[in-house]
Short mmCIF file of N, CA and C in Angstrom, two decimals:
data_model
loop_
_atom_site.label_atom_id
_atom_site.label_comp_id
_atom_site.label_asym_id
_atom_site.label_seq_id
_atom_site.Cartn_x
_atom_site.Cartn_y
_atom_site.Cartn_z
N UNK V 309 0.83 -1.19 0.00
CA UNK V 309 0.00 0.00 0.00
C UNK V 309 0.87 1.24 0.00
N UNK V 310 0.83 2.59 -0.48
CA UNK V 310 0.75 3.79 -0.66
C UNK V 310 1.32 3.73 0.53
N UNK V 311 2.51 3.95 0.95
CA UNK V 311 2.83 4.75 2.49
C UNK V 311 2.87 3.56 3.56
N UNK V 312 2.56 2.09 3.08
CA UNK V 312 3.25 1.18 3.83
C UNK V 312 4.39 0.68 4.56
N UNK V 313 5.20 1.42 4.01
CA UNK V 313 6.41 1.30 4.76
C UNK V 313 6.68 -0.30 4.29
N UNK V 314 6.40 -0.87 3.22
CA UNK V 314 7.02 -1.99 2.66
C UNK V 314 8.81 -1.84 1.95
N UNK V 315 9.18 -2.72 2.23
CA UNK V 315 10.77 -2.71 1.30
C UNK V 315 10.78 -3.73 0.80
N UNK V 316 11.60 -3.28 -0.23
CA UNK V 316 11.36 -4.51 -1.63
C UNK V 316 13.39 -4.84 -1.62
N UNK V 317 13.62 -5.53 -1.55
CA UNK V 317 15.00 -6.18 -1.68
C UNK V 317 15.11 -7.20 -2.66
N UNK V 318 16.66 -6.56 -3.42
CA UNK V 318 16.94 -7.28 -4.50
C UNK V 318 18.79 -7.38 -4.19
N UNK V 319 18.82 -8.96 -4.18
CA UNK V 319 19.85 -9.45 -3.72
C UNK V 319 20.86 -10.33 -4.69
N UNK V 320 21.75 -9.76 -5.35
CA UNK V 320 22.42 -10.38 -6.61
C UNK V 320 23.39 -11.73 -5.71
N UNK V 321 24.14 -12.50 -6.61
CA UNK V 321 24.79 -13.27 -6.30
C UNK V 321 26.54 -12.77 -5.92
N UNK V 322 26.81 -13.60 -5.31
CA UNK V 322 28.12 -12.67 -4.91
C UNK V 322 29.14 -13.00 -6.11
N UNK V 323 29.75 -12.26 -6.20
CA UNK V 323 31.10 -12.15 -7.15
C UNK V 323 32.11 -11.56 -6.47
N UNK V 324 32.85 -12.75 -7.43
CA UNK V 324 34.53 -12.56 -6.85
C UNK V 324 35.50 -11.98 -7.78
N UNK V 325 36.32 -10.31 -6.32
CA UNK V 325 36.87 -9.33 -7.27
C UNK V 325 38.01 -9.66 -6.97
N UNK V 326 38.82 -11.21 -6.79
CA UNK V 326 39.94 -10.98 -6.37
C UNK V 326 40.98 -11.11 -7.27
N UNK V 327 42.09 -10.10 -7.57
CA UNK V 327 43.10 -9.68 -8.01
C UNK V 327 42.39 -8.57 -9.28
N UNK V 328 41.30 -7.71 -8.87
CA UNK V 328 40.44 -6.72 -9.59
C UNK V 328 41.31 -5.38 -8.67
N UNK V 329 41.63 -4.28 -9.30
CA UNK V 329 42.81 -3.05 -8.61
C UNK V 329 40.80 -1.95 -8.73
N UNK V 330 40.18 -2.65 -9.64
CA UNK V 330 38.98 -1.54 -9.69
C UNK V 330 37.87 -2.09 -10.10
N UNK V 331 36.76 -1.67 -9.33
CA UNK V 331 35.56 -2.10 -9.29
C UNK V 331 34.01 -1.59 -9.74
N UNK V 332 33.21 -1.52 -10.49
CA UNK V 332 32.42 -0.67 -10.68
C UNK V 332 31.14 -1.65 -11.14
N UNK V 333 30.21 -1.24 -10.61
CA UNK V 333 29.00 -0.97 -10.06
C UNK V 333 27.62 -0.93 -11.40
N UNK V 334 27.43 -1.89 -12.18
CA UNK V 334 26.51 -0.81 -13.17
C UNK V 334 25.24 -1.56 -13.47
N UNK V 335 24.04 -1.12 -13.29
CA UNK V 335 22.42 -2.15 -13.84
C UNK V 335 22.07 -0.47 -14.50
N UNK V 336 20.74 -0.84 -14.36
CA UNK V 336 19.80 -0.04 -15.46
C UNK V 336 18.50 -0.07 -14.29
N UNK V 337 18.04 0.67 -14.24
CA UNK V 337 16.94 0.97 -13.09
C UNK V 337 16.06 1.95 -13.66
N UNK V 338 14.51 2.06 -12.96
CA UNK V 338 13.43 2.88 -13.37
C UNK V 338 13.54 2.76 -11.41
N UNK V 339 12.87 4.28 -11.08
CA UNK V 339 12.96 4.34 -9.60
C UNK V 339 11.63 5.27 -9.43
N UNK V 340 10.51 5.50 -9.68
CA UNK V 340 10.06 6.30 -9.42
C UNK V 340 9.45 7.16 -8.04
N UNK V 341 9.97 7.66 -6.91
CA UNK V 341 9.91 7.69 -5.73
C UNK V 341 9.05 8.63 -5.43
N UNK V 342 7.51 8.20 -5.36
CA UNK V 342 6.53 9.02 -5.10
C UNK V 342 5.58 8.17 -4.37
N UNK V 343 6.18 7.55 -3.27
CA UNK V 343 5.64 6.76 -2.19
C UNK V 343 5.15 7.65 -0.97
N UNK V 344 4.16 8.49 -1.63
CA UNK V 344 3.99 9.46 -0.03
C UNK V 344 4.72 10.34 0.02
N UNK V 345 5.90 10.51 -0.42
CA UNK V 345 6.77 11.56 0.45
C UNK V 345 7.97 10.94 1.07
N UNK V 346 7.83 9.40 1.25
CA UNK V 346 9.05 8.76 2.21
C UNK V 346 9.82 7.87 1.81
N UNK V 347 9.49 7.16 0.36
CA UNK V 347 10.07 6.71 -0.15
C UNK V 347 11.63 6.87 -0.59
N UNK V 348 12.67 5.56 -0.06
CA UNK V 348 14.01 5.79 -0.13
C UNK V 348 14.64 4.62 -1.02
N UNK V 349 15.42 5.16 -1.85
CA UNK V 349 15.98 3.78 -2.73
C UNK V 349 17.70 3.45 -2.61
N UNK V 350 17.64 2.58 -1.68
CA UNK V 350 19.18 2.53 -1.49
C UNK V 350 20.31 1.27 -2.51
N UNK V 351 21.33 1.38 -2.41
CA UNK V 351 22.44 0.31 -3.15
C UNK V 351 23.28 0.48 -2.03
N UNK V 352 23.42 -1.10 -1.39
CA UNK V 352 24.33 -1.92 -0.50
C UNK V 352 25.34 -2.38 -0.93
N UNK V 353 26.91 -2.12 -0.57
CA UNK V 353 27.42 -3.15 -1.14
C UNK V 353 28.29 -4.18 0.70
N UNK V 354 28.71 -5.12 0.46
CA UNK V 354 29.23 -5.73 1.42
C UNK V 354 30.17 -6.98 0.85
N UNK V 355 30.79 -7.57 1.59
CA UNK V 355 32.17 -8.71 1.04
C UNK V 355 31.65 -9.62 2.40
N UNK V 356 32.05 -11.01 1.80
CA UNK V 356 32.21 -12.08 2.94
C UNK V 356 33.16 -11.86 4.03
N UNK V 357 34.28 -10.80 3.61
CA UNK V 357 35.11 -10.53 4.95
C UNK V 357 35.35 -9.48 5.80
N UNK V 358 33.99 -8.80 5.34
CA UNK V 358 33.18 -7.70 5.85
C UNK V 358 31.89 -7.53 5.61
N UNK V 359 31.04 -8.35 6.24
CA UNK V 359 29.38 -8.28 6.14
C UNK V 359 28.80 -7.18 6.46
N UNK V 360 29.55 -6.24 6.84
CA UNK V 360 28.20 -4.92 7.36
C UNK V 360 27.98 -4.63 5.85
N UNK V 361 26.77 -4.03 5.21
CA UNK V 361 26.19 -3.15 4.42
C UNK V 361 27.10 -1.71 4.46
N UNK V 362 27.31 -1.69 3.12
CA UNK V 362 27.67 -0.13 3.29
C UNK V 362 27.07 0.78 2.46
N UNK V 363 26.19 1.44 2.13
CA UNK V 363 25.77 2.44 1.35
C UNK V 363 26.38 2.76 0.09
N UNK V 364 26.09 2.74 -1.01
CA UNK V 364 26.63 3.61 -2.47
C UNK V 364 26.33 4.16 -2.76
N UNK V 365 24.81 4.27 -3.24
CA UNK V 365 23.99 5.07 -3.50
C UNK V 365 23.05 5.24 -2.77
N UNK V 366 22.22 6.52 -2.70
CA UNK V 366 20.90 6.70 -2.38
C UNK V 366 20.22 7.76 -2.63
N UNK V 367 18.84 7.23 -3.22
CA UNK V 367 18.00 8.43 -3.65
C UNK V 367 16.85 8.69 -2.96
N UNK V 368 16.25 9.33 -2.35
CA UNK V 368 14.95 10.25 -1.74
C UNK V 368 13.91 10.93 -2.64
N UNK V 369 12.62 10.35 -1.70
CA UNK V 369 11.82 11.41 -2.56
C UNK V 369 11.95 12.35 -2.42
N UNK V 370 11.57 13.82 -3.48
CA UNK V 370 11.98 14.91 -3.58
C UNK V 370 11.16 15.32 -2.10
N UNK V 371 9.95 15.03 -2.09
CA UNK V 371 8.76 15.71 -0.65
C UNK V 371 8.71 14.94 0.41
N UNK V 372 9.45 14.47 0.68
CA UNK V 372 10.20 13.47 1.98
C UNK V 372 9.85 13.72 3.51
N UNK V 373 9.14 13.84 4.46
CA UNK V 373 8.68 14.64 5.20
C UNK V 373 8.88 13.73 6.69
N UNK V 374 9.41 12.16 6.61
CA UNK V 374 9.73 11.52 7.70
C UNK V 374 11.00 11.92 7.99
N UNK V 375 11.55 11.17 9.07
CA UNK V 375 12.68 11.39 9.84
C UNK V 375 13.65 10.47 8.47
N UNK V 376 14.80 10.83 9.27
CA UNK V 376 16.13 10.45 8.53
C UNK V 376 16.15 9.40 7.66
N UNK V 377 16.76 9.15 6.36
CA UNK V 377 17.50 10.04 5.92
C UNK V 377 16.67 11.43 5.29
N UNK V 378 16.91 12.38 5.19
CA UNK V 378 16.53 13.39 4.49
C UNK V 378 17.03 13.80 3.17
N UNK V 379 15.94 14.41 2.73
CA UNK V 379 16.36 14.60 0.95
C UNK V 379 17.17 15.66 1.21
N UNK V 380 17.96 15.85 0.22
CA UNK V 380 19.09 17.27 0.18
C UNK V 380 19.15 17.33 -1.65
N UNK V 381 19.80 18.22 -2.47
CA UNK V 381 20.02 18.38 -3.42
C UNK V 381 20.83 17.26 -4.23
N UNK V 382 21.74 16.59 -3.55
CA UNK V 382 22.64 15.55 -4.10
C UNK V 382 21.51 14.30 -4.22
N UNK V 383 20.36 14.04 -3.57
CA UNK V 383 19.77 12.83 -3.57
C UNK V 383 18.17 12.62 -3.49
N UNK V 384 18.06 14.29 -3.84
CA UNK V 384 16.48 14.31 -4.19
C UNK V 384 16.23 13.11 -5.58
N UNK V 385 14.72 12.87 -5.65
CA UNK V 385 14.29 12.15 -7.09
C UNK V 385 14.71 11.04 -7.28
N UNK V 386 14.32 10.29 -8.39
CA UNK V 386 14.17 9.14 -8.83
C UNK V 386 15.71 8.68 -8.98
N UNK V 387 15.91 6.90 -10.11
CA UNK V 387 16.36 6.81 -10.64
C UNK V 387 16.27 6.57 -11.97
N UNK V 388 16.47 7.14 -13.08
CA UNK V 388 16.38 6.87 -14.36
C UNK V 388 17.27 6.53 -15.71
N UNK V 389 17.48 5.36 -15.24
CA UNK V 389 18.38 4.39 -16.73
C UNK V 389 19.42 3.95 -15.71
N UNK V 390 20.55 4.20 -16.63
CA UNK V 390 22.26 3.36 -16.46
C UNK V 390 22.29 4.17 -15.24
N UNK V 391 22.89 3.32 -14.35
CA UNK V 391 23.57 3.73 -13.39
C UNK V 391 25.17 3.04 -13.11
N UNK V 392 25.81 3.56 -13.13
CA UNK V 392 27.49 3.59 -12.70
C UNK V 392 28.31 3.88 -11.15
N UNK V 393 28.65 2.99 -10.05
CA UNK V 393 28.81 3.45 -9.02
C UNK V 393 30.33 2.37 -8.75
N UNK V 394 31.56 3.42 -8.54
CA UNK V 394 32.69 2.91 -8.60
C UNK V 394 33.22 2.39 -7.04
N UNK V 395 32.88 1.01 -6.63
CA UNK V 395 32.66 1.06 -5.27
C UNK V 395 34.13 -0.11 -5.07
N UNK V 396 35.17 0.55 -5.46
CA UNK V 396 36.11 -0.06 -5.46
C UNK V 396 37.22 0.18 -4.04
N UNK V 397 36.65 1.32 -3.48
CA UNK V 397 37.45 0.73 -2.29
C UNK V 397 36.70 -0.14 -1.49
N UNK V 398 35.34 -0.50 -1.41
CA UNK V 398 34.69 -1.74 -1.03
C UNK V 398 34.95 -2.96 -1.45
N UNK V 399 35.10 -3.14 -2.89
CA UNK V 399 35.25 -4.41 -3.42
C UNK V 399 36.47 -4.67 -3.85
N UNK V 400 37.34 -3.96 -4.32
CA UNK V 400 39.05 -4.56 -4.71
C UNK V 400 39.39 -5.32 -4.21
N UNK V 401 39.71 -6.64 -4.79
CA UNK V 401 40.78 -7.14 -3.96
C UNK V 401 39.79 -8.37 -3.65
N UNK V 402 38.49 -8.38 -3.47
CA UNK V 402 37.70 -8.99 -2.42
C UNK V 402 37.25 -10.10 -2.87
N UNK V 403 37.11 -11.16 -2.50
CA UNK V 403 36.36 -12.08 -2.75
C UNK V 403 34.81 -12.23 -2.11
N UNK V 404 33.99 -12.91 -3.24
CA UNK V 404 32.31 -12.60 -2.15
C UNK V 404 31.98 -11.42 -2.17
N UNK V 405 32.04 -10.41 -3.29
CA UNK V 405 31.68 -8.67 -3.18
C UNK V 405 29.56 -9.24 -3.50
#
């Protein structure tokens, strides 16, 4: 529903960057973030020899009106098409990215 506070997770298979010096990041996405106002669309990345989640991207709806994170100019709006995110000091080197 509209303002459910549902999250939708999409979980690729792990790949291995080892003896990779650089890493990058790329799908194709439609994002349209007009969930109320609160809708947030994030990209995780993490390694088997570091499981925390770490943030790459993230986008906000532009009229965002809950608590944190908050929209700002760098991460108001959608996503639309190619996206490119060079998350190579996360994954270099790594096996299980």
């Amino acid at each position: 529903a509209t303002g459910g506070g549902a999250s939708l997770d999409l979980i690729s298979p792990a790949v291995d960057c080892t003896g990779l010096s650089s890493v990058y990041l790329h799908f194709d996405a439609v994002a349209q973030l007009n969930n109320n106002g609160s809708a947030v669309f994030d990209v995780d990345v993490r390694t088997t020899a570091n499981p925390t989640w770490t943030n790459v991207l993230r986008r906000v709806a532009p009229s965002r009106t809950s608590p944190a994170p908050n929209v700002n100019a760098s991460n108001a709006d959608g996503l639309f098409g190619r996206s490119t995110i060079d998350i190579t000091s996360r994954a270099a080197n790594a096996a299980g990215v």
